[in-house]
Tab-separated table of C-alpha atoms and ligand atoms in Angstrom:
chain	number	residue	atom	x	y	z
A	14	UNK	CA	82.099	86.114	97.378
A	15	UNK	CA	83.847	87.197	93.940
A	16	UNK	CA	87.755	86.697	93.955
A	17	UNK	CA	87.861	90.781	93.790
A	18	UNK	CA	85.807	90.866	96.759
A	19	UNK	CA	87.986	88.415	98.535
A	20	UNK	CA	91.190	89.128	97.211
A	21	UNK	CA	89.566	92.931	98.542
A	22	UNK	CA	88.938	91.699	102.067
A	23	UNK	CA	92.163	90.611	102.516
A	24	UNK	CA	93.880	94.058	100.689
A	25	UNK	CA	92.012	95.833	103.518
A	26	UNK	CA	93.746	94.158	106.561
A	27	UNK	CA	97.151	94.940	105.390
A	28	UNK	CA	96.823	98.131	102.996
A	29	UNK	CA	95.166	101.465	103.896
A	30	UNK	CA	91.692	101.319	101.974
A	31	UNK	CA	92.705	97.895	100.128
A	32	UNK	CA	94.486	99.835	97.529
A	33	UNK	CA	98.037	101.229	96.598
A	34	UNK	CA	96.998	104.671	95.209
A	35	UNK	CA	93.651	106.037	96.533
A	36	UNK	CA	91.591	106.933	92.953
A	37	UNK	CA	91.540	103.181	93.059
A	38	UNK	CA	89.284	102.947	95.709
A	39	UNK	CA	86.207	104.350	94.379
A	40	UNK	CA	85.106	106.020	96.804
A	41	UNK	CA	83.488	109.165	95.061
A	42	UNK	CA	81.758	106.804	92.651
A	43	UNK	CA	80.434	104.257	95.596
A	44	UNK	CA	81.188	100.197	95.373
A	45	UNK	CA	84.059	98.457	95.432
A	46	UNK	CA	87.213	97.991	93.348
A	47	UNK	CA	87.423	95.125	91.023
A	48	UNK	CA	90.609	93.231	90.679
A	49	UNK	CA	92.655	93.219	87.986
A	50	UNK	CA	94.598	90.005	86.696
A	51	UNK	CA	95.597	90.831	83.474
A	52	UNK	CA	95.099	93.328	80.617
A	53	UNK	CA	95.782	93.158	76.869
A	54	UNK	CA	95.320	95.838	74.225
A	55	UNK	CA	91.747	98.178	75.102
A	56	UNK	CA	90.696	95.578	77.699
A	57	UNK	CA	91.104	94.846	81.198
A	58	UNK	CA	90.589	91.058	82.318
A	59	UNK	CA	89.266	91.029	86.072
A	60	UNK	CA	90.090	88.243	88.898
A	61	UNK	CA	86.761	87.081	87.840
A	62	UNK	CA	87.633	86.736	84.262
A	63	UNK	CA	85.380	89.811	83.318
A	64	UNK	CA	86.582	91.511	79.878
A	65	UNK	CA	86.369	95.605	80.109
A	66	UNK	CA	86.653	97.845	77.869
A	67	UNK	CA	89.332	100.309	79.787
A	68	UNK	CA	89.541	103.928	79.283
A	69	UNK	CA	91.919	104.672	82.084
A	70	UNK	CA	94.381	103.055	80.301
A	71	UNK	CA	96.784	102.669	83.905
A	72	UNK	CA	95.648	106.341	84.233
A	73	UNK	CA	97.648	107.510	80.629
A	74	UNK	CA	100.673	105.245	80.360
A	75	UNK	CA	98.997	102.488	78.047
A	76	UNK	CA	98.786	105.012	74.284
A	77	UNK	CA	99.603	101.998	72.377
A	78	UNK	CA	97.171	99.715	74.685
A	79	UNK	CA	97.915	97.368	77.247
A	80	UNK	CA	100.689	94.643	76.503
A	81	UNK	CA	101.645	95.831	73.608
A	82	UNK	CA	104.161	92.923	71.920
A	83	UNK	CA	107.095	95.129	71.081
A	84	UNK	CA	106.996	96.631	74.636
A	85	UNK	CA	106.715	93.095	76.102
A	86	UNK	CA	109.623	92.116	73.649
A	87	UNK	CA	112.185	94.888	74.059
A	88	UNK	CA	111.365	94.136	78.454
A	89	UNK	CA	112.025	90.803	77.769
A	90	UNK	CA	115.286	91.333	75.835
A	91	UNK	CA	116.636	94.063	78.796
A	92	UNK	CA	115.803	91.564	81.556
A	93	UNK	CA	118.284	89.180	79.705
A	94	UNK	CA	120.650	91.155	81.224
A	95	UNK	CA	119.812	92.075	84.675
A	96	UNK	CA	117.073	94.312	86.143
A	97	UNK	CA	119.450	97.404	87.857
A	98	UNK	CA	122.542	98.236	87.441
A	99	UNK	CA	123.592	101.154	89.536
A	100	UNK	CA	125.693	102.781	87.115
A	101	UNK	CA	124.949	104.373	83.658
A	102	UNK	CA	123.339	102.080	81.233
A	103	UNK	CA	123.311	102.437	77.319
A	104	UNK	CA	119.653	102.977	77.389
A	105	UNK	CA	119.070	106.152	79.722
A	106	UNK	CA	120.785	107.605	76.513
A	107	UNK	CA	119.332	106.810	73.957
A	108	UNK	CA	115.655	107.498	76.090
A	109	UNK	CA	117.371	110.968	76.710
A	110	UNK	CA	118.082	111.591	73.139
A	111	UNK	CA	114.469	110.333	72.387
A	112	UNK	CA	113.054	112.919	74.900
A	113	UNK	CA	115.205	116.161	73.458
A	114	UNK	CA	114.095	114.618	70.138
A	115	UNK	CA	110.530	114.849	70.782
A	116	UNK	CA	109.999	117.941	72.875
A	117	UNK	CA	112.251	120.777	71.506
A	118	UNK	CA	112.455	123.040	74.871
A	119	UNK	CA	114.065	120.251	76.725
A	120	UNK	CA	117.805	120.698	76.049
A	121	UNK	CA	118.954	118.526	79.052
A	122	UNK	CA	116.755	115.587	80.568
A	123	UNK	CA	117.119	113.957	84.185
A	124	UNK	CA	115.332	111.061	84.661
A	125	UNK	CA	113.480	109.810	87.797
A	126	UNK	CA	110.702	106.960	88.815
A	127	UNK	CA	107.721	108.909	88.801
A	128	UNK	CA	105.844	112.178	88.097
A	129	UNK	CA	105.547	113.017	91.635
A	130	UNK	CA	109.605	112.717	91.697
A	131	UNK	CA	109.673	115.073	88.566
A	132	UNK	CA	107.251	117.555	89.641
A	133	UNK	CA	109.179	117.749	93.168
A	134	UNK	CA	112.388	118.267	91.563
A	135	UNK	CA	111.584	121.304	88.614
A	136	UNK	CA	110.326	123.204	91.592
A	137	UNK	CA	112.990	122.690	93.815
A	138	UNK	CA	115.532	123.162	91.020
A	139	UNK	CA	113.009	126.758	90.162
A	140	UNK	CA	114.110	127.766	93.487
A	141	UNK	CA	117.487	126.813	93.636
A	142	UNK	CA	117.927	128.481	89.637
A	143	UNK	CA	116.047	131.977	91.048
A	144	UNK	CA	116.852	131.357	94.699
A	145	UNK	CA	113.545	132.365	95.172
A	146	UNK	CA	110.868	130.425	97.337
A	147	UNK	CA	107.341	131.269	96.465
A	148	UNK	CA	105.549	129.058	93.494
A	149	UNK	CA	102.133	129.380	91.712
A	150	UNK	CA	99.868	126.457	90.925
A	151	UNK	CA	96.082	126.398	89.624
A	152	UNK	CA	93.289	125.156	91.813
A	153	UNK	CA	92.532	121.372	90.262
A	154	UNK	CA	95.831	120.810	88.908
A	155	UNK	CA	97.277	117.458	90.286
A	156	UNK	CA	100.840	117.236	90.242
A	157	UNK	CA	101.584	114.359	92.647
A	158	UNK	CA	101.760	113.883	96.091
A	159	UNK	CA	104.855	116.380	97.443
A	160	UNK	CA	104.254	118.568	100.327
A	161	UNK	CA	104.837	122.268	98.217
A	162	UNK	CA	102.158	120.783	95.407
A	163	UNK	CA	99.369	118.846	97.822
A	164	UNK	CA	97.366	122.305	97.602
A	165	UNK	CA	94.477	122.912	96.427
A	166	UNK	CA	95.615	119.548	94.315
A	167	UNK	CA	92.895	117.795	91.922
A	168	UNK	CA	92.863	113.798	90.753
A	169	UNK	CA	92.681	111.321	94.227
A	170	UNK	CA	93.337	114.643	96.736
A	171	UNK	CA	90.007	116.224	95.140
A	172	UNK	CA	88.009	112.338	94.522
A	173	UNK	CA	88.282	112.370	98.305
A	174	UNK	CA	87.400	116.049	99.514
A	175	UNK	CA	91.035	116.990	100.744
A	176	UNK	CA	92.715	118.971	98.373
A	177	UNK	CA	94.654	120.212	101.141
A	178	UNK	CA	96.435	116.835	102.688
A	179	UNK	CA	96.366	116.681	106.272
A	180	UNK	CA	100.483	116.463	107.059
A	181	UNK	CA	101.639	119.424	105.364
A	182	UNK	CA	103.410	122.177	107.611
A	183	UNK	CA	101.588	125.509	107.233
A	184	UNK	CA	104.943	127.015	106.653
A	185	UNK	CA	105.098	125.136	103.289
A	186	UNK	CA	101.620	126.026	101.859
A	187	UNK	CA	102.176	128.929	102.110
A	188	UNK	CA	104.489	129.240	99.971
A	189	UNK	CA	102.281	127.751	97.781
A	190	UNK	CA	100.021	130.611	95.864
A	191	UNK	CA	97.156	128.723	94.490
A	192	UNK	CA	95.095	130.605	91.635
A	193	UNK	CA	92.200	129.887	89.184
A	194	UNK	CA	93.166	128.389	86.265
A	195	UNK	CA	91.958	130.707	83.113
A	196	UNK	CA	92.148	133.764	85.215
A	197	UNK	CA	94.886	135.852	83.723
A	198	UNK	CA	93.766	139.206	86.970
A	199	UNK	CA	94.743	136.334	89.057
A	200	UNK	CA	98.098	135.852	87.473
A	201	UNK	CA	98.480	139.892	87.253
A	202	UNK	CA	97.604	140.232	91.124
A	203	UNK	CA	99.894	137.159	92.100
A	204	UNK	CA	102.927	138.650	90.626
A	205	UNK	CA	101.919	142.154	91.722
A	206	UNK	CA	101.650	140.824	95.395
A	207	UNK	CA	104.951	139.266	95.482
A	208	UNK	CA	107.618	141.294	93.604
A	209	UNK	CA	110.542	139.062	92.785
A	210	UNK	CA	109.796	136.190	95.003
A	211	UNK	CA	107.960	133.865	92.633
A	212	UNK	CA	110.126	131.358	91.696
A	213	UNK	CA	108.217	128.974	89.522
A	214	UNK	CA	104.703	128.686	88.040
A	215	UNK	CA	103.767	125.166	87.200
A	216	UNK	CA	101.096	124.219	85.539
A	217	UNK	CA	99.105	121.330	83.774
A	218	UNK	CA	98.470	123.170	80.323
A	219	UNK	CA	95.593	121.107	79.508
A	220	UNK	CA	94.388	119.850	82.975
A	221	UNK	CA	93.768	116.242	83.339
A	222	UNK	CA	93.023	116.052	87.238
A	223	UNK	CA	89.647	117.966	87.633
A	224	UNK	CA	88.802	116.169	84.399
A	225	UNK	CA	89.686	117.612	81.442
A	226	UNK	CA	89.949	121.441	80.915
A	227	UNK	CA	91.814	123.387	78.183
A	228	UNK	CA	93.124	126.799	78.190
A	229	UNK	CA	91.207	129.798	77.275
A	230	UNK	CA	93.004	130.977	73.756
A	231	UNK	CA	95.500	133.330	74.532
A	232	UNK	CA	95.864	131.907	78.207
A	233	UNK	CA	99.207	129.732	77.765
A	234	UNK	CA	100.772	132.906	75.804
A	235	UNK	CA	99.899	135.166	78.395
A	236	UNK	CA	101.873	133.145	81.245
A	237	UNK	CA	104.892	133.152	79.014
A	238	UNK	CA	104.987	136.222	78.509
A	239	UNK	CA	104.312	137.198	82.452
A	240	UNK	CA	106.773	134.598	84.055
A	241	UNK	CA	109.367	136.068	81.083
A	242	UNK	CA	108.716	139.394	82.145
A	243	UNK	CA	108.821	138.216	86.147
A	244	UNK	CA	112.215	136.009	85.564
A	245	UNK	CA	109.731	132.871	86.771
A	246	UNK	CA	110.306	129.487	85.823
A	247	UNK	CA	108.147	128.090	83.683
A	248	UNK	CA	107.039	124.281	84.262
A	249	UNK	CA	104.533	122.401	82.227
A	250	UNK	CA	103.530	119.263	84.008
A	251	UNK	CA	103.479	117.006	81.044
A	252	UNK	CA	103.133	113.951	82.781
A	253	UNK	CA	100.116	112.886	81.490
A	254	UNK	CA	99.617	115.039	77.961
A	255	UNK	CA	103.307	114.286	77.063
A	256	UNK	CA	103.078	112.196	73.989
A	257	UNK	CA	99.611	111.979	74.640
A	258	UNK	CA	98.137	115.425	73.379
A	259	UNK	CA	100.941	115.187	70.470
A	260	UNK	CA	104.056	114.115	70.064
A	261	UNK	CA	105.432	116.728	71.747
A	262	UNK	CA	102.895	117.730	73.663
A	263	UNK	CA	101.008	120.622	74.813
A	264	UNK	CA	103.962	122.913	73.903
A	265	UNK	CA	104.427	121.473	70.846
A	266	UNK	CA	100.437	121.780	69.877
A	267	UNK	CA	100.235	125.284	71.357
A	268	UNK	CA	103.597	126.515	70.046
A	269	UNK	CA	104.297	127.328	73.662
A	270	UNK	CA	108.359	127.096	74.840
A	271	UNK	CA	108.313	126.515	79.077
A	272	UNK	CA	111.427	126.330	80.553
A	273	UNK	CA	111.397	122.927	82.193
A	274	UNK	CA	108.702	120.079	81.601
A	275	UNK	CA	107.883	117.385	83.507
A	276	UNK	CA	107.276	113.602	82.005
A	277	UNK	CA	106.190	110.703	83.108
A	278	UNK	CA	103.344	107.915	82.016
A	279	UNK	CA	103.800	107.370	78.473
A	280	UNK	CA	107.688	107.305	78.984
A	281	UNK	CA	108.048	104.430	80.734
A	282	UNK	CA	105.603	102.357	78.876
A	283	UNK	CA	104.076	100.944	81.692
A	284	UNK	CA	107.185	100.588	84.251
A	285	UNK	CA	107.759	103.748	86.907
A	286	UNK	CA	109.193	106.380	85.376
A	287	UNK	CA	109.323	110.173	85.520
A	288	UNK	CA	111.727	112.481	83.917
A	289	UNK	CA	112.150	116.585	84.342
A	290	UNK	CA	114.196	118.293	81.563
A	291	UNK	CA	114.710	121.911	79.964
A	292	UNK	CA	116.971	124.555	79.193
A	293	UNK	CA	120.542	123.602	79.997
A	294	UNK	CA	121.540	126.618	81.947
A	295	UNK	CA	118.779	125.890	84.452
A	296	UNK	CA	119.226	122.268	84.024
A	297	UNK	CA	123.310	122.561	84.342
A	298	UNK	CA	122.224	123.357	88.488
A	299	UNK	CA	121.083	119.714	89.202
A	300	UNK	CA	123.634	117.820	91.212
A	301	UNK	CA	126.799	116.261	90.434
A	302	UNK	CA	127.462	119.732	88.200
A	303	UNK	CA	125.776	122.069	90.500
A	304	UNK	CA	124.394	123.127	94.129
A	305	UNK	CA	120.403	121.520	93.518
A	306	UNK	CA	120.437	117.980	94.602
A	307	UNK	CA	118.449	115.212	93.316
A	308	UNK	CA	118.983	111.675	93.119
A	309	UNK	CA	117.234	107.963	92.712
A	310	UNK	CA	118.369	104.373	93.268
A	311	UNK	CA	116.551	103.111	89.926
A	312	UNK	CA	116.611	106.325	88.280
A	313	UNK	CA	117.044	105.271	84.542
A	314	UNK	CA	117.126	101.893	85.287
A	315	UNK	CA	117.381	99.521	82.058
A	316	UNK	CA	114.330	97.970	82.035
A	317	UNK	CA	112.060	100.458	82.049
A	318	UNK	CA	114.335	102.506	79.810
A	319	UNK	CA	113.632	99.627	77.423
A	320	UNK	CA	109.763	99.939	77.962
A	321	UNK	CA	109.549	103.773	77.315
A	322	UNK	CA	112.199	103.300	74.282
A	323	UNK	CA	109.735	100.824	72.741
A	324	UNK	CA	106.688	103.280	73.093
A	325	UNK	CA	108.729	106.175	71.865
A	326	UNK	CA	109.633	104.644	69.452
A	327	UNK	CA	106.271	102.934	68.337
A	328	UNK	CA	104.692	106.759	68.310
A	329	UNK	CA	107.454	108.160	66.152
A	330	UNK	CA	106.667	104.893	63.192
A	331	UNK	CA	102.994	105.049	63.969
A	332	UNK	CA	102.103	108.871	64.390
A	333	UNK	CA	98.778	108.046	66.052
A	334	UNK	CA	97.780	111.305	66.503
A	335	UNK	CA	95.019	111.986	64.087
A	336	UNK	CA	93.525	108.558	64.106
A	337	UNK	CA	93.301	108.777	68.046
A	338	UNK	CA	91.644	112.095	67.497
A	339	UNK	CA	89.082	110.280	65.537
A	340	UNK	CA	88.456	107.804	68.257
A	341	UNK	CA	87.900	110.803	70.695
A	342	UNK	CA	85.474	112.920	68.854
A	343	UNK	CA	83.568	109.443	67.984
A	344	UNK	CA	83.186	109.122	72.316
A	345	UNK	CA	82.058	112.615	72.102
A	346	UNK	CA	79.295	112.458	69.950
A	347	UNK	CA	78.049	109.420	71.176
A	348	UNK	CA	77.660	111.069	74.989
A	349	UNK	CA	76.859	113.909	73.386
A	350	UNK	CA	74.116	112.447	71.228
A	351	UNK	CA	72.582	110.346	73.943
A	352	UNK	CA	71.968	113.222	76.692
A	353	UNK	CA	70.351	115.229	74.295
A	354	UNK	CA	68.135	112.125	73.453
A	355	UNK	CA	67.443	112.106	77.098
A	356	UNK	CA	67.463	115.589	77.885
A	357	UNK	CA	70.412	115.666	79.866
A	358	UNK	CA	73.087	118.538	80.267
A	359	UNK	CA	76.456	117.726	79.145
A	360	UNK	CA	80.248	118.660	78.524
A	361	UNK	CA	82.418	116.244	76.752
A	362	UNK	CA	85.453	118.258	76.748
A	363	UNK	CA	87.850	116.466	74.589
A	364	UNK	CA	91.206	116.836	72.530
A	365	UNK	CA	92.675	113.964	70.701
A	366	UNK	CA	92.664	110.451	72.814
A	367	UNK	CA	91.326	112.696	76.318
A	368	UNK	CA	87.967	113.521	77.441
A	369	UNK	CA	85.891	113.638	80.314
A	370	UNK	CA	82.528	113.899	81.106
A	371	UNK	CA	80.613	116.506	83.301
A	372	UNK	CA	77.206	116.461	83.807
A	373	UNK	CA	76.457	120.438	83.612
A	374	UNK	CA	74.865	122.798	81.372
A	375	UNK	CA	77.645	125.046	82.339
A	376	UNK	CA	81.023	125.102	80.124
A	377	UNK	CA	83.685	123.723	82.589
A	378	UNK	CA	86.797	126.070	82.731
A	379	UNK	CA	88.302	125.434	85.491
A	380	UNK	CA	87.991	124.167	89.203
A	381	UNK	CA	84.988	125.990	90.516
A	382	UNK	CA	83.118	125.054	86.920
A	383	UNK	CA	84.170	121.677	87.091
A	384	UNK	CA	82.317	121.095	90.860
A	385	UNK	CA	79.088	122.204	88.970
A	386	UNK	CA	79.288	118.775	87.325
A	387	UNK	CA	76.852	116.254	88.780
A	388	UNK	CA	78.828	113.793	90.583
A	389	UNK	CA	76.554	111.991	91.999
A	390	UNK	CA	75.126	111.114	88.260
A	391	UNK	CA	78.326	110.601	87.053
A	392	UNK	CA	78.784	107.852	89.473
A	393	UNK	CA	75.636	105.951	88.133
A	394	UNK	CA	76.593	106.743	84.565
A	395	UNK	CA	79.998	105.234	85.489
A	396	UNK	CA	78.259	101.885	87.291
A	397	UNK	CA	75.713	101.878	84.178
A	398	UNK	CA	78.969	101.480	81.862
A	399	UNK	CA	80.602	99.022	83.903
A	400	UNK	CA	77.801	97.064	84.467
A	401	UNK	CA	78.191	96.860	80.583
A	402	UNK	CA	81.543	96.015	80.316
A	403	UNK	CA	83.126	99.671	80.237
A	404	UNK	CA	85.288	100.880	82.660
A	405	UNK	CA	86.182	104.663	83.125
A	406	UNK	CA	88.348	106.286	85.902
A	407	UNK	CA	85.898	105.819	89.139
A	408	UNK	CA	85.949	109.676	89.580
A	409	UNK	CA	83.835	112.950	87.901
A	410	UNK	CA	87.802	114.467	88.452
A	411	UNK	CA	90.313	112.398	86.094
A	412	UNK	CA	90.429	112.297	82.396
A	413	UNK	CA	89.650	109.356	79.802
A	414	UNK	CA	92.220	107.898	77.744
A	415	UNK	CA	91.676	106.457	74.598
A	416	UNK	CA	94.436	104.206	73.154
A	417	UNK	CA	95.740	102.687	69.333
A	418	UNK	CA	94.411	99.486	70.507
A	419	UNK	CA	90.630	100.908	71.056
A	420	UNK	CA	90.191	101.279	66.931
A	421	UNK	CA	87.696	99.247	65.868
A	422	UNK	CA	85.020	96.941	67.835
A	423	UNK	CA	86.198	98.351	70.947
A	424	UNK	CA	85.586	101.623	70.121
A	425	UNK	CA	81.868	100.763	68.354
A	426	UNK	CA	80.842	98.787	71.020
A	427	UNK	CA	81.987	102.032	74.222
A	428	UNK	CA	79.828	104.440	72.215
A	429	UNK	CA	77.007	101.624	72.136
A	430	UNK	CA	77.755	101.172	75.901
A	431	UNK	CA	77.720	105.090	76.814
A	432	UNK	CA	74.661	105.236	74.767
A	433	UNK	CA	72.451	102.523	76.646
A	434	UNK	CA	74.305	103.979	79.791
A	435	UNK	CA	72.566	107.179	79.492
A	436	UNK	CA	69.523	106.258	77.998
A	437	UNK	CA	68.881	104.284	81.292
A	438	UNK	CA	69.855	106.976	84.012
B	28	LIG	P1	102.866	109.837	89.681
B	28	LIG	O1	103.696	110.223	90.886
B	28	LIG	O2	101.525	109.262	90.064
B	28	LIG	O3	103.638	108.952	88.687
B	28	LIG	O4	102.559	111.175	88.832
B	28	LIG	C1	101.966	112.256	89.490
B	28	LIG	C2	101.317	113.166	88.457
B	28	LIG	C3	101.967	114.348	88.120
B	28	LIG	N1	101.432	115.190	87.199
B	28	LIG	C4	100.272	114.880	86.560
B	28	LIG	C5	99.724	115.837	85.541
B	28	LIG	C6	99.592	113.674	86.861
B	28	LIG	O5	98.428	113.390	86.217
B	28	LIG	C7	100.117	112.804	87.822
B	28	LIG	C8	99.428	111.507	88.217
B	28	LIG	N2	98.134	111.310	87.682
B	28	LIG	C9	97.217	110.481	88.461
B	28	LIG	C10	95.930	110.336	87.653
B	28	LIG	N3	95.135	111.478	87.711
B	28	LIG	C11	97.814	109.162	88.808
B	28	LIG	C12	96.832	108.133	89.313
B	28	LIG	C13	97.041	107.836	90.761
B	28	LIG	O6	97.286	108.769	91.552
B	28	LIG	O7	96.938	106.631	91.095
């Protein structure tokens, strides 16, 4: 037996599926996880000292690759003094100031330990701000694991078939309206339906949980101007395109202004963190100075407030933006290239350093497009590619990330990989 597969064996007596977040499991791509022991730049380094090529990239959080030094170093530095404090730290400002730096619409930032914690929190602070109950989300949007959000949810929730967790009280989905994404009659009817109750559509702008899907143009505008016109909350679940798509975001790349966003990933440069933030008057209702609570033992805490500074920091000298674009489009054409060699259809939706992969002749645009894609040969294109040393997210229903560290051989050498990948299928 490998060390995964026995380090695996063991996992599976103690922790449900072997794993401590289920997209790791791969079970819609069949086989086992491998084990991970170390990672460094674009590559992964396996129990059983195999070197990958990795585009999940800790599913967003690694932009400048894995390990970076200055990350390592400013981590280092923190944990020279202590890991927690409890109490305010001179770092949770400066990452604050960072944040309202970056993404103009936040005017006031609260931070938390994950996206699932930030996600949680802009809708219950929606509520509290409209003291309304009702929210909208889009079929295939992921936007962690909270009871009001696990519907109709994409990432691990779709991988696995359950969109709809078991364990949520049918008295909270429904106050959970779940539309198509790119369907602005939906949006009209929703609103129509329930006059003044809507309290908060949130959305991934560019979704990254079905794989990747961008708006129609006009789309993003259009539910500005309707949750304006409503008195709705805007949220953009930035979690995974903050930073990412540019550097501030979707909103900054669409010229879009929500009224809270959600962060997470890139932020805490590989530690947990989340962080929600917006305009101040809604903002102002979060507890101590008003009636919305929300709260977190290591909220802010210093060392991964040292992480995410580092990162921030690293995209504001570097600007990576156009160069990761270049990686992206060079991914593309490669699949691209290939199936059309083979005869194969294809989408290789893709914006800067995400893409994904369906196997379809039809455009995907949202979650009914997106199951068109051929999963079942996306899992053998996904084996074919790791087989060669190139690992993507074990799942037809997550997004690729491409990081700084990817320029160059390992870059050349994925599209050579994707290329041989299809060629065999
Ligand atoms: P976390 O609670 O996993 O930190 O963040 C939840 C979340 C919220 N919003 C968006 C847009 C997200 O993509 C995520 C988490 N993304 C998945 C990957 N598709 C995390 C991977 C996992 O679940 O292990």
């Amino acid at each position: 037996m490998s060390t995964s597969e026995q380090l695996l064996a063991r996992a599976r007596q103690l922790i449900p599926g072997g794993v401590n977040s289920p997209v790791r499991a791969f079970r819609s791509v069949g086989g086992s996880p491998f084990f991970v022991k170390a990672a460094r730049g674009a590559h992964l380094i396996t129990a059983d000292d195999r070197e990958l090529i990795d585009f999940v990239c800790t599913w967003g959080p690694a932009i400048h690759g894995h390990n970076h030094p200055r990350i390592r170093a400013a981590i280092a530095a923190a944990l020279e003094h202590g890991t927690s404090f409890g109490t305010p730290n001179p770092a949770e400002v400066e990452m604050a100031e960072l944040i309202v730096k970056f993404v103009p619409s936040i005017e006031k930032v609260r931070m938390c330990n994950s996206g699932t914690e930030a996600t949680m929190s802009a809708i219950r602070l929606a509520r509290g701000f409209t003291k309304r109950d009702k929210i909208i989300k889009f079929a295939g949007c992921y936007h962690g694991h909270s009871d009001s959000l696990l519907i109709k949810a994409g990432s691990g929730a779709l991988t696995h078939g359950n969109p709809d967790s078991a364990g949520v009280p049918a008295s909270f989905a429904r106050e959970t309206i779940v539309l198509p994404f790119n369907d602005r009659g939906a949006l009209e009817a929703a609103f129509a339906a329930n006059p003044g109750q809507i309290a908060g559509v949130i959305i991934e702008a560019y979704c990254g949980n079905v794989g990747f899907i961008m708006p129609d143009p006009g789309y993003l505008q259009f539910l500005r101007e309707i949750t304006t016109r409503h008195g709705t909350v805007l949220i953009f679940d930035e979690v995974m395109t903050g930073f990412r798509i540019a550097r501030g975001g979707v909103q900054e790349r669409e010229g879009i202004t929500p009224d809270l966003t959600c962060l997470g990933k890139i932020i805490g440069g590989g530690l947990p963190v989340g962080a929600f933030g917006g305009r101040a008057a809604i903002m102002d209702l979060i507890a101590p100075t008003g009636p919305v609570y929300q709260a977190g033992t290591l909220s802010g805490n210093p060392l991964a407030m040292a992480a995410g500074i580092a990162g921030l920091r690293l995209l504001e000298e570097l600007n990576p933006y156009e160069r990761l674009d270049v990686l992206g489009r060079k991914l593309r054409d490669a699949v691209l290239s290939a199936c059309r060699a083979k005869g194969i259809a294809v989408q290789v939706p893709q914006c800067g350093s995400m893409f994904s992969i369906f196997f379809t002749d039809t455009p995907v645009r949202d979650y009914a497009t997106a199951l068109r894609g051929d999963a079942a040969l996306f899992g053998r294109f996904f084996h074919a590619c790791l087989a060669r040393g190139v690992y993507l997210a074990p799942s037809a229903y997550e997004a690729g990330f491409i990081s700084t560290a990817h320029d160059g051989p390992a870059i050349d050498r994925a599209c050579e990989v994707f290329t041989e990948s299809i060629r065999i299928l």
